[in-house]
Coordinates of C-alpha atoms in Angstrom, one line a residue:
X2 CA 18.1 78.3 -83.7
X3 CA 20.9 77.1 -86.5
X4 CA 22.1 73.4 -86.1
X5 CA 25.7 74.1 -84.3
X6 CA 23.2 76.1 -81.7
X7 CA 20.2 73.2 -81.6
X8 CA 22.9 70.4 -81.3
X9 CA 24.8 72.5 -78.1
X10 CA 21.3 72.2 -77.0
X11 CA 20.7 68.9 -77.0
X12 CA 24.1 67.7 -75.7
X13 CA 23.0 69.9 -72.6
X14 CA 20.1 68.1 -72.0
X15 CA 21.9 64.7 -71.9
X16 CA 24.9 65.7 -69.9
X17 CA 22.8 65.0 -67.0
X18 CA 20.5 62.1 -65.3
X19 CA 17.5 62.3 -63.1
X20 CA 19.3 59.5 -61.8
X21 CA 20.7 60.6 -58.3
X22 CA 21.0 64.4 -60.5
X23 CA 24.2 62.8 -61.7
X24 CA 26.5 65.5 -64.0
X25 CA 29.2 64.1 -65.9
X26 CA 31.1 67.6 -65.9
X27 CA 31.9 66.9 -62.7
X28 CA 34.5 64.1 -63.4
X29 CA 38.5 64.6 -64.2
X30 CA 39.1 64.3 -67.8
X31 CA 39.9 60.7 -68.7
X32 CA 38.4 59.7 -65.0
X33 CA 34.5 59.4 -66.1
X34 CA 34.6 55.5 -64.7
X35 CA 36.0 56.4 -61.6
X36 CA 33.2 59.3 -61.3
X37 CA 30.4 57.2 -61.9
X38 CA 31.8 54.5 -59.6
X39 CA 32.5 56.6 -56.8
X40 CA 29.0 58.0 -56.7
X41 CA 27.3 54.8 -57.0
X42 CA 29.2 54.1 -54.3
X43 CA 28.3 56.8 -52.3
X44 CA 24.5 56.4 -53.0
X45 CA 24.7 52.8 -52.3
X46 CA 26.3 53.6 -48.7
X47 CA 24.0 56.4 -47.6
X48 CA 20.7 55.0 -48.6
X49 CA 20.0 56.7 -51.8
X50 CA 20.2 53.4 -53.7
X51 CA 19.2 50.6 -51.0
X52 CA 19.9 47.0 -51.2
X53 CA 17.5 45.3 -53.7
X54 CA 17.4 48.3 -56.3
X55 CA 18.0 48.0 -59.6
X56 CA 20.4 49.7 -61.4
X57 CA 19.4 52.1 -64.3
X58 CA 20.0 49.9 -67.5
X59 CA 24.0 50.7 -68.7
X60 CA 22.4 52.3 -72.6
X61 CA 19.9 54.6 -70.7
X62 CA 22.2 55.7 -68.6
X63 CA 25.2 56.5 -71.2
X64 CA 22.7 57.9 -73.2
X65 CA 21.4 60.3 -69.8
X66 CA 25.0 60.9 -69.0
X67 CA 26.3 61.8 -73.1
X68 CA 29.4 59.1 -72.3
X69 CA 30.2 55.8 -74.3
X70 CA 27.9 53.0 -72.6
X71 CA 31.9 51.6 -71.7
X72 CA 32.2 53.9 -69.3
X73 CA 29.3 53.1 -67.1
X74 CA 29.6 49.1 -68.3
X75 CA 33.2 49.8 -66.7
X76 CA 31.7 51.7 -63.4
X77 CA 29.1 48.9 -63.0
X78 CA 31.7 46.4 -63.5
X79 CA 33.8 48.2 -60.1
X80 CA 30.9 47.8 -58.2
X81 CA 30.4 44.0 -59.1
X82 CA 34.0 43.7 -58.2
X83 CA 33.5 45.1 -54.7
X84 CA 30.4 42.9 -54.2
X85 CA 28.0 46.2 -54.1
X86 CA 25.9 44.8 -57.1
X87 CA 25.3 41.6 -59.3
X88 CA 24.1 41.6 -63.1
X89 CA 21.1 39.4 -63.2
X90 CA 20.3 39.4 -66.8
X91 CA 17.0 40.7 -68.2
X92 CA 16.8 41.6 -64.2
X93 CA 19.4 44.3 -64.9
X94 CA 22.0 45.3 -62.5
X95 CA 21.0 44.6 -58.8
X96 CA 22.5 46.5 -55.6
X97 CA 23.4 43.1 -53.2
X98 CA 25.5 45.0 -50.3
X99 CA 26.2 48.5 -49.0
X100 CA 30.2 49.6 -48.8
X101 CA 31.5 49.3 -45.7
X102 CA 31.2 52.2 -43.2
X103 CA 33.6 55.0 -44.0
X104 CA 36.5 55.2 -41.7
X105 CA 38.4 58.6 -40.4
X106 CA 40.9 59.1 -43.4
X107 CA 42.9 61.6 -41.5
X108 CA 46.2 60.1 -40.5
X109 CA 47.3 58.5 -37.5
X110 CA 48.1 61.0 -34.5
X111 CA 51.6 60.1 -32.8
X112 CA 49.6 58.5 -29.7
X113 CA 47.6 56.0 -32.1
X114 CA 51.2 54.7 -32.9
X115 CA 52.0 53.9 -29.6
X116 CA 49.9 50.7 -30.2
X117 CA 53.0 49.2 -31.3
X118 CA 55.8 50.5 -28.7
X119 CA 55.3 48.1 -26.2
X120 CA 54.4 43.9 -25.6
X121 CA 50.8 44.2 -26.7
X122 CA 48.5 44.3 -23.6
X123 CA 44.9 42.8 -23.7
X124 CA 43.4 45.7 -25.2
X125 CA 45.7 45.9 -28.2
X126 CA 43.2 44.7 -30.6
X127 CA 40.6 47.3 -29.6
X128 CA 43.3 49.8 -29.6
X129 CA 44.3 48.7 -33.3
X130 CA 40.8 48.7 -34.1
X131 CA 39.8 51.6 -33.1
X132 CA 43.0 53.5 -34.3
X133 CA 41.7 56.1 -37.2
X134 CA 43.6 55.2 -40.9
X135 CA 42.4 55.0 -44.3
X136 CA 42.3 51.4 -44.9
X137 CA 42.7 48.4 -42.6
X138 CA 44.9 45.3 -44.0
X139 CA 44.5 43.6 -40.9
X140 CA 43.7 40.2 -40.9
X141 CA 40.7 38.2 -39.7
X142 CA 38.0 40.8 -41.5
X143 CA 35.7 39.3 -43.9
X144 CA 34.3 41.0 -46.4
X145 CA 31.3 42.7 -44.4
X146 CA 30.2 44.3 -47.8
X147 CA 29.5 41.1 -49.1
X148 CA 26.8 40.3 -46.3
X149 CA 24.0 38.4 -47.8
X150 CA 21.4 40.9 -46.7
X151 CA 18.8 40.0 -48.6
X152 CA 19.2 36.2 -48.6
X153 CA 19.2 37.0 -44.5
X154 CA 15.8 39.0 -45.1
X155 CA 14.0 36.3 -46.5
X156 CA 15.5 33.9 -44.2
X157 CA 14.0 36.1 -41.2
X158 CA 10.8 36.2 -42.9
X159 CA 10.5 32.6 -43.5
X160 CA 11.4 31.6 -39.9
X161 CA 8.6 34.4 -38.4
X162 CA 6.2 32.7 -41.1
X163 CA 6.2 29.5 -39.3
X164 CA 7.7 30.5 -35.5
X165 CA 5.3 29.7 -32.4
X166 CA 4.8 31.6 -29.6
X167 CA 7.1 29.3 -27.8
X168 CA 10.2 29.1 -29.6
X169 CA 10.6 33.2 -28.1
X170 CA 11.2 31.7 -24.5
X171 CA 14.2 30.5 -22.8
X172 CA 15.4 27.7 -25.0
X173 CA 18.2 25.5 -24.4
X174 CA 21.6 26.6 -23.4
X175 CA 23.3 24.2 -26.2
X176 CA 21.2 25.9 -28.7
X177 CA 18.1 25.5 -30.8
X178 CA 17.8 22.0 -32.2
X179 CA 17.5 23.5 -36.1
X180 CA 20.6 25.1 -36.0
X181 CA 22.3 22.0 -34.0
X182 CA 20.9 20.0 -36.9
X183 CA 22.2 22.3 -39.4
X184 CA 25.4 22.9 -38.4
X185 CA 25.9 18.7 -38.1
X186 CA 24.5 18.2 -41.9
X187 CA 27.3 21.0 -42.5
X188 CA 30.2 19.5 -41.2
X189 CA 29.3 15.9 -42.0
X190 CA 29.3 17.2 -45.3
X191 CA 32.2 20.2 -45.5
X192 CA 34.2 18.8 -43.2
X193 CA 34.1 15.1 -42.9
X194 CA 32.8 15.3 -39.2
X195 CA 30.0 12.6 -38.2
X196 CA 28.4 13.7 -34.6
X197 CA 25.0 13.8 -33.4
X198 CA 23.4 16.9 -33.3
X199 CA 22.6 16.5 -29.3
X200 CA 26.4 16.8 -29.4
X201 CA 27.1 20.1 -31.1
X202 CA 26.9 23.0 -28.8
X203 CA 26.2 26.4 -30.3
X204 CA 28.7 28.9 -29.1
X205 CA 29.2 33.0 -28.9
X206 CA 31.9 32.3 -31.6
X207 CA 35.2 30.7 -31.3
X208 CA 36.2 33.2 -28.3
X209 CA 33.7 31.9 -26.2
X210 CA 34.6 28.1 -27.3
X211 CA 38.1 28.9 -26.0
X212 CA 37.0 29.9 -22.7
X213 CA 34.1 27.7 -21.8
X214 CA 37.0 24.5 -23.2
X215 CA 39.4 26.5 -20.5
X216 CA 36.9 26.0 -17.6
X217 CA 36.1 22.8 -18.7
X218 CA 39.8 21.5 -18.8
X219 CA 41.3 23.6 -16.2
X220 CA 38.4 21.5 -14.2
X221 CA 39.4 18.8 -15.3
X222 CA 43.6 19.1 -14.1
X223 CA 45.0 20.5 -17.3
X224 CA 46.7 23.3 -16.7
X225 CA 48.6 23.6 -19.7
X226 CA 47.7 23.6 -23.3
X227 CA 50.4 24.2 -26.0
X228 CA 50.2 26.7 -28.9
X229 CA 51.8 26.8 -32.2
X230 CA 54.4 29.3 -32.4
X231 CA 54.0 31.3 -34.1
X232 CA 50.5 31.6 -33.4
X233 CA 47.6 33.9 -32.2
X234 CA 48.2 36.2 -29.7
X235 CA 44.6 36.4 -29.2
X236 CA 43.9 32.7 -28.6
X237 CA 46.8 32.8 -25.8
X238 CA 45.1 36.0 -24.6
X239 CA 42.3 33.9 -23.8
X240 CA 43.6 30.9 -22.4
X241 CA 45.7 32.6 -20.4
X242 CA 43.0 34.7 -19.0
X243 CA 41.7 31.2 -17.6
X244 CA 44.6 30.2 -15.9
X245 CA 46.1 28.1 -18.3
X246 CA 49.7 27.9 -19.5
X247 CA 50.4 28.0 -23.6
X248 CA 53.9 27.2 -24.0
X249 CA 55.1 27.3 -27.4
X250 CA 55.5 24.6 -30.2
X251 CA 57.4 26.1 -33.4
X252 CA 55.8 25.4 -36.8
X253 CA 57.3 24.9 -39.9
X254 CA 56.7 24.6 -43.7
X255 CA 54.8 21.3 -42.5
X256 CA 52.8 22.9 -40.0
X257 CA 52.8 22.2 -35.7
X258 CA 56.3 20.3 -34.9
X259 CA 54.7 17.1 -33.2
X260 CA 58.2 16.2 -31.8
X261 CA 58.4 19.5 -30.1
X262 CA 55.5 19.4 -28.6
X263 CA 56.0 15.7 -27.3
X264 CA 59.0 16.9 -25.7
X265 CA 57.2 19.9 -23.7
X266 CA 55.0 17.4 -21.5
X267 CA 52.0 19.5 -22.5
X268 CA 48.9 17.0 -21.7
X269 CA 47.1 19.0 -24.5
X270 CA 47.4 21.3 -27.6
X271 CA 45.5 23.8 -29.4
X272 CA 46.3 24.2 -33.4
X273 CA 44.6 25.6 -36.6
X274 CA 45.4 22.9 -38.7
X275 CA 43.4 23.8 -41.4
X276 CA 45.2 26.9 -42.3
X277 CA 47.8 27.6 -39.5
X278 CA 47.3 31.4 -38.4
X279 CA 49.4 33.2 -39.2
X280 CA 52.2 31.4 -41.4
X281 CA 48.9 30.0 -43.8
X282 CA 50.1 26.1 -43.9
X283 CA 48.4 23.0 -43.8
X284 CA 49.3 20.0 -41.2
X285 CA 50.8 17.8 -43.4
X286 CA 49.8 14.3 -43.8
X287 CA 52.5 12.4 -41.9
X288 CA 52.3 15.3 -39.1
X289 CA 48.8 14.8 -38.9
X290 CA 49.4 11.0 -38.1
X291 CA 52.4 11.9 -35.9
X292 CA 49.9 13.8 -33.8
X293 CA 47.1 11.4 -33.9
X294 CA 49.6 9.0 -32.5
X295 CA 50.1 11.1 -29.8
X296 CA 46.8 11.9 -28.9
X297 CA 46.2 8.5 -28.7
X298 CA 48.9 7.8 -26.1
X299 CA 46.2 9.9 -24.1
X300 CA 47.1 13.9 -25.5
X301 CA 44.3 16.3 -26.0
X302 CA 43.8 18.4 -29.4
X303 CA 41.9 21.4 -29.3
X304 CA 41.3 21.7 -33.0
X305 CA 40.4 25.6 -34.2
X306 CA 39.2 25.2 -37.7
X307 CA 40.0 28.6 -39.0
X308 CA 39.6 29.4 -42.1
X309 CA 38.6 25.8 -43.7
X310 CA 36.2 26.7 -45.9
X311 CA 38.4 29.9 -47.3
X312 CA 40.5 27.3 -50.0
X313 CA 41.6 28.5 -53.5
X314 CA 44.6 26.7 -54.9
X315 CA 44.5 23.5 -53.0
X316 CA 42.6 20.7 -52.1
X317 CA 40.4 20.1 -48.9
X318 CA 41.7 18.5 -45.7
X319 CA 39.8 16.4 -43.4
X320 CA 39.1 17.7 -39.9
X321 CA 40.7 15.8 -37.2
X322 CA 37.7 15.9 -35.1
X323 CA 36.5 13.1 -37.8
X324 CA 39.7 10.7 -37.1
X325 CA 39.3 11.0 -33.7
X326 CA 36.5 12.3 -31.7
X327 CA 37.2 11.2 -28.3
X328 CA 40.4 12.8 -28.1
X329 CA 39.9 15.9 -30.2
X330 CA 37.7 19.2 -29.3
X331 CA 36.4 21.2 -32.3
X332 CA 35.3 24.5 -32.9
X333 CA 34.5 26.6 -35.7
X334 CA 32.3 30.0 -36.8
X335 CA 30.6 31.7 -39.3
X336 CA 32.5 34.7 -38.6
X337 CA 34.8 34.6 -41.3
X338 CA 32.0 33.3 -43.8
X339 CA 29.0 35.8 -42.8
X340 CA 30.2 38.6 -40.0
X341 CA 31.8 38.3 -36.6
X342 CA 29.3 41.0 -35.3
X343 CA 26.8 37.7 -35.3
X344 CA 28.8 35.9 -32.6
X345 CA 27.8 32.7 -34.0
X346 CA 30.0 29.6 -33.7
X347 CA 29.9 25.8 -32.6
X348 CA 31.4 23.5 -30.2
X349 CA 32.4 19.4 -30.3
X350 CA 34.1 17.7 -27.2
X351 CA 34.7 13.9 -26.1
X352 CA 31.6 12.8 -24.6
X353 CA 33.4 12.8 -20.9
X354 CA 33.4 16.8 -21.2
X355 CA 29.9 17.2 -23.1
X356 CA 27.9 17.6 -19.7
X357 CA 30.5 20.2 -17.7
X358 CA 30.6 21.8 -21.1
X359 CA 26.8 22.4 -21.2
X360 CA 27.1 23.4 -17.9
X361 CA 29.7 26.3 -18.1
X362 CA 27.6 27.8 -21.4
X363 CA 24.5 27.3 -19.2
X364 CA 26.6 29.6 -16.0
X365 CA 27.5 31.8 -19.4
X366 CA 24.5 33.3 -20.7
X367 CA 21.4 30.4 -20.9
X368 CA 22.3 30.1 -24.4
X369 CA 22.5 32.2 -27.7
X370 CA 19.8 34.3 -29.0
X371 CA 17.3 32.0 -31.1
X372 CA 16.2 34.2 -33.5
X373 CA 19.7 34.8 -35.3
X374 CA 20.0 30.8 -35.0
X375 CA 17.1 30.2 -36.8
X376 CA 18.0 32.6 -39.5
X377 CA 21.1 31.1 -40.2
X378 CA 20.1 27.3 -40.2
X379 CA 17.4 28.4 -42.5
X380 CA 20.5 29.9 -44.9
X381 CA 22.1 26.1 -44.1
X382 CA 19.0 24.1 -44.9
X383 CA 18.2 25.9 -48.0
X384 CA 21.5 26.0 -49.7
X385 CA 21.9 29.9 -49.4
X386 CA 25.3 29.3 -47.4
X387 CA 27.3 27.2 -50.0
X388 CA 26.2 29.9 -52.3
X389 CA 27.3 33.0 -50.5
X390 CA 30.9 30.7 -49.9
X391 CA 31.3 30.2 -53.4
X392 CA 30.7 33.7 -54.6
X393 CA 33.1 34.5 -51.8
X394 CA 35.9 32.2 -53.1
X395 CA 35.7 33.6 -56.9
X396 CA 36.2 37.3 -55.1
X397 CA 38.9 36.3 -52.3
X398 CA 40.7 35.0 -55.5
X399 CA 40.9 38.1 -57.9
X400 CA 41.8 40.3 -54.3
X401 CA 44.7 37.7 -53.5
X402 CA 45.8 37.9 -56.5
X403 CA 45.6 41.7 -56.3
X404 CA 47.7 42.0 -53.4
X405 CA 50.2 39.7 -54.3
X406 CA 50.9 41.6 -57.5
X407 CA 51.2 44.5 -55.5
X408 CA 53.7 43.1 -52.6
X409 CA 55.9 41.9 -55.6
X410 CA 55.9 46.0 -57.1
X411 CA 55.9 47.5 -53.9
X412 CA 57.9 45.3 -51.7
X413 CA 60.5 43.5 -53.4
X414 CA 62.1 41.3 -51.5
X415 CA 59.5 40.3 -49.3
X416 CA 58.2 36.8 -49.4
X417 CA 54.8 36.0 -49.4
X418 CA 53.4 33.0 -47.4
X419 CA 49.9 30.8 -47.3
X420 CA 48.0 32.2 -50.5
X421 CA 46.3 28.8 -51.0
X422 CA 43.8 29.4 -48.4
X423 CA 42.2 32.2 -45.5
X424 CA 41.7 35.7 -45.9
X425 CA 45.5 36.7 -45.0
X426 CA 48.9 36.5 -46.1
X427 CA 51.6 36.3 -44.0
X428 CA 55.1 38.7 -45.6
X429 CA 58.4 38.5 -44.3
X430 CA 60.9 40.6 -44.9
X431 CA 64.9 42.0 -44.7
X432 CA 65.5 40.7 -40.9
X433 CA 67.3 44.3 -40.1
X434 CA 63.7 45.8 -40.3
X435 CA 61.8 46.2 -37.0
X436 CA 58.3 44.7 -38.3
X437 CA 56.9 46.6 -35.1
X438 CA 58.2 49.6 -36.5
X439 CA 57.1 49.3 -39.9
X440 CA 53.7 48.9 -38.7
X441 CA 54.1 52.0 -36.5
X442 CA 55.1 53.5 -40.3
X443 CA 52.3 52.3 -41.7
X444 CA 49.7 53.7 -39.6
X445 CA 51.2 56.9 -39.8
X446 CA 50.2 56.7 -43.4
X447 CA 47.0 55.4 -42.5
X448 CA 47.1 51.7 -43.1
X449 CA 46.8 49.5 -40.1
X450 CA 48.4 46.1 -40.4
X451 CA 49.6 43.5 -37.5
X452 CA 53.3 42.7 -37.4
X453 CA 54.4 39.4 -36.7
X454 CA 55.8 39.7 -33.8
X455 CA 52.9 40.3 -31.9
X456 CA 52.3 36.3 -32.7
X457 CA 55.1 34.9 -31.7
X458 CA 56.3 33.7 -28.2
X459 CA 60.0 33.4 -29.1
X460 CA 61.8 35.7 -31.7
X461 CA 60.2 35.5 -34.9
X462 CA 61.8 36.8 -38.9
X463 CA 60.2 40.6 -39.3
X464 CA 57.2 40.4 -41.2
X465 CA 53.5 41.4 -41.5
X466 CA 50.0 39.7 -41.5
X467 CA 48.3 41.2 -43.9
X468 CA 44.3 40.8 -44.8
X469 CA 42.9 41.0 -48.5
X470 CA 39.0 39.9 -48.0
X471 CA 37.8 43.5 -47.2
X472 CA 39.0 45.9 -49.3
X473 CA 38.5 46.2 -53.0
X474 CA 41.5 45.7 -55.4
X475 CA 42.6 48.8 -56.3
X476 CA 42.4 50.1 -52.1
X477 CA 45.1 47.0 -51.6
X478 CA 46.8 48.7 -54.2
X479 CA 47.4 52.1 -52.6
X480 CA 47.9 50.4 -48.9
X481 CA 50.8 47.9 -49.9
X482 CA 52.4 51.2 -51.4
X483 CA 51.8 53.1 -49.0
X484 CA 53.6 49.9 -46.7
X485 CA 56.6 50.3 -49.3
X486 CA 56.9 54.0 -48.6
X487 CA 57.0 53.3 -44.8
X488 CA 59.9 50.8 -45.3
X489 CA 61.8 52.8 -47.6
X490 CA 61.2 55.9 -45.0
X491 CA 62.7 53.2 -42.1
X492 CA 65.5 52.4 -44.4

């Protein structure tokens, strides 16, 4: 065999790699990262490569493959950007977290639209959810690829190491005393929150808060609690479902108008004054005191802390629960931090409501499952929270960042709202666009995303809520063009 001949020869033999029977002939010329990226990817999500599994080493694969070790260094570097792997040094590259599960990519039938004809109904959400599209801007979804799986595996085993027969009975409705525990060291020191842990009463989320502080109040008199405006539809969904009235208070660049909502005669009000859904601003300091000041002429605050411990470009902010704990109620969730599919949350109330409180969870369900409890304060106790939040802050950041860069190509014009904090932005845009209709548009091109409308009890500016945490960079990309398409179709 002559040289030209021996050399074909051996370039044969490394075109290809044992590894997953990988063959770099099958990329697009000039697309060999992409390749390589997207069957990682594919192997990660379907069990090939589980969670734990280390990577083959970038120079034995490029050498396997016959490409420059850039390309896979650049394929490996996609998957650390989605949160699928971490480099670990002289532990090589380390698969972390599975993609999410693949979604129907066909478009959106006509009916699927129909979501957004009418006043959304208390099954929009699961209609919206369940609506086949491509990619899902909508807000309130973590980054569910980023679950800590194997930080929650040794976790588990740790607690079964040590658990006793016992602690697998009924326990107590307000929750098991190591996650009560937990979850007060964690707010004492995240949030500026000093309570007992006999007071914190572990919830089935934030939803469940809502209604068990519905019961409790409606119990009590109240009838009414004010909402921000705009403001959750979901959180009125709620309330209203327990016979309470939420008329609105409007909110501003200052966050909940505390003058407004002295002059409604409300005797209480619920607000996310953390990071006000959906407009993204904080309660400023003298509105803060403004409605401290009223809540100590005898008002009640139901204080939602959503999205707290989701801050970028902006300092922390105390919770009010801390300034005022006999007039404030406060609730909060790991299901922005972890996954909402652990219904996990918490509870504080003024000590005249603790015992009806305990009560209506008791009537509830006898309390939330103790094993996933104990997992989770284990995660608290050991320090393996904090460090899944701040690996989660350094990726919210470069995904922010993405979309915005993309809003400003794709939708000039539009104006971009609460990027200091939270998993969403809030966009408005040209008032002589229908926002419902533009997310009709959208889903017809297979991007879901919630107009604003749907969160506001009096007219609102057009404009979209838009979430950032779950999809990669470069999928934000194609759905906030795909949003500019819609509104240049509408126009």
């Amino acid at each position: 065999m002559d040289r030209a001949k021996a050399a074909a020869a051996d370039r044969s033999i490394t075109a290809g790699s044992d590894f997953l029977q990988l063959d770099v002939g099958e990329a697009a010329p000039g697309g060999r990262a992409d390749w390589l990226a997207g069957r990682l990817r594919a192997a990660i999500a379907d069990g090939r490569v589980p969670v734990g599994a280390r990577l083959p080493a970038t120079r034995v694969l490029a050498a396997d493959l016959g490409v420059s070790r850039g390309v896979v260094t650049e394929a490996y570097q996609r998957l650390t950007e989605d949160g699928h792997v971490v480099g670990r040094g002289r532990a090589g590259t380390v698969v972390v977290a599975t993609p999410a599960a693949v979604v129907d990519r066909s478009p959106a039938s006509p009916a699927s639209t129909e979501v957004f004809a009418d006043r959304p109904g208390t099954d929009v959400f699961d209609a919206l959810r369940t609506a086949p599209a491509e990619l899902d801007l909508t807000p309130g979804v973590p980054d569910l690829a980023a679950f800590p799986r194997a930080a929650w595996l040794r976790a588990e085993r740790a607690v079964l190491h040590r658990l006793r027969p016992a602690a697998f009975g009924y326990g107590n409705p307000t929750g098991t005393p190591a996650l009560r525990l937990a979850v007060a060291t964690w707010l004492a020191r995240s949030r500026g929150i000093t309570v007992d842990p006999a007071e914190v009463v572990i919830v089935a989320g934030v939803s469940q808060a809502l209604g068990l502080l519905a019961q409790v109040l409606h119990d009590d008199g109240i009838h009414t609690v004010a909402v921000e405006d705009p403001g959750s539809l979901g959180v009125r969904q709620h309330l209203r479902n327990w016979r309470l009235d939420t008329p609105p208070v409007r909110v501003d660049a200052h966050g909940l108008r505390v003058d407004d909502l002295a002059a409604c005669g409300a005797p209480a009000v619920l607000l996310t004054p953390a990071h006000q859904f959906p407009t993204g601003v904080v309660l400023d300091g003298e509105r803060r005191r403004a409605l401290l000041r009223w809540a100590q002429r005898g008002g009640l605050v139901v204080e939602d802390d959503y999205d707290a411990e989701h801050r970028y470009d902006r300092p922390p902010v105390p919770a009010l629960r801390g300034m005022l704990p006999e007039q404030v109620c406060y609730t909060g969730s790991v299901s922005k931090l972890l996954a909402p599919a652990l219904r996990t949350g918490w509870v504080l109330v003024p000590r005249r409501y603790h015992a009806a409180l305990v009560a209506a969870k008791r009537m509830a369900d006898l309390g939330n499952a103790a094993l996933p409890q104990l997992v989770l304060a284990e995660l608290m106790d050991t320090g393996e929270l904090e460090r899944h939040l701040r690996l989660l802050r350094r990726r919210h950041v470069h995904r922010r960042d993405a979309m915005i860069r993309a809003i400003g190509r794709h939708l000039p014009g539009a104006v971009v709202h609460g990027a200091a904090a939270g998993l969403h932005l809030l966009v408005t845009l040209d008032p002589a666009v229908s926002d419902l209709d533009l997310a009709a548009a959208a889903l017809r091109r297979g991007v879901k995303v919630q107009p604003l409308s749907w969160h506001g009890q009096r007219p609102q500016p057009p404009g979209l809520v838009l979430g950032y945490a779950a999809n990669a960079p470069g999928d934000l990309e194609r759905g906030v063009a795909a949003l500019g398409a819609a509104l240049r179709e509408l126009r």
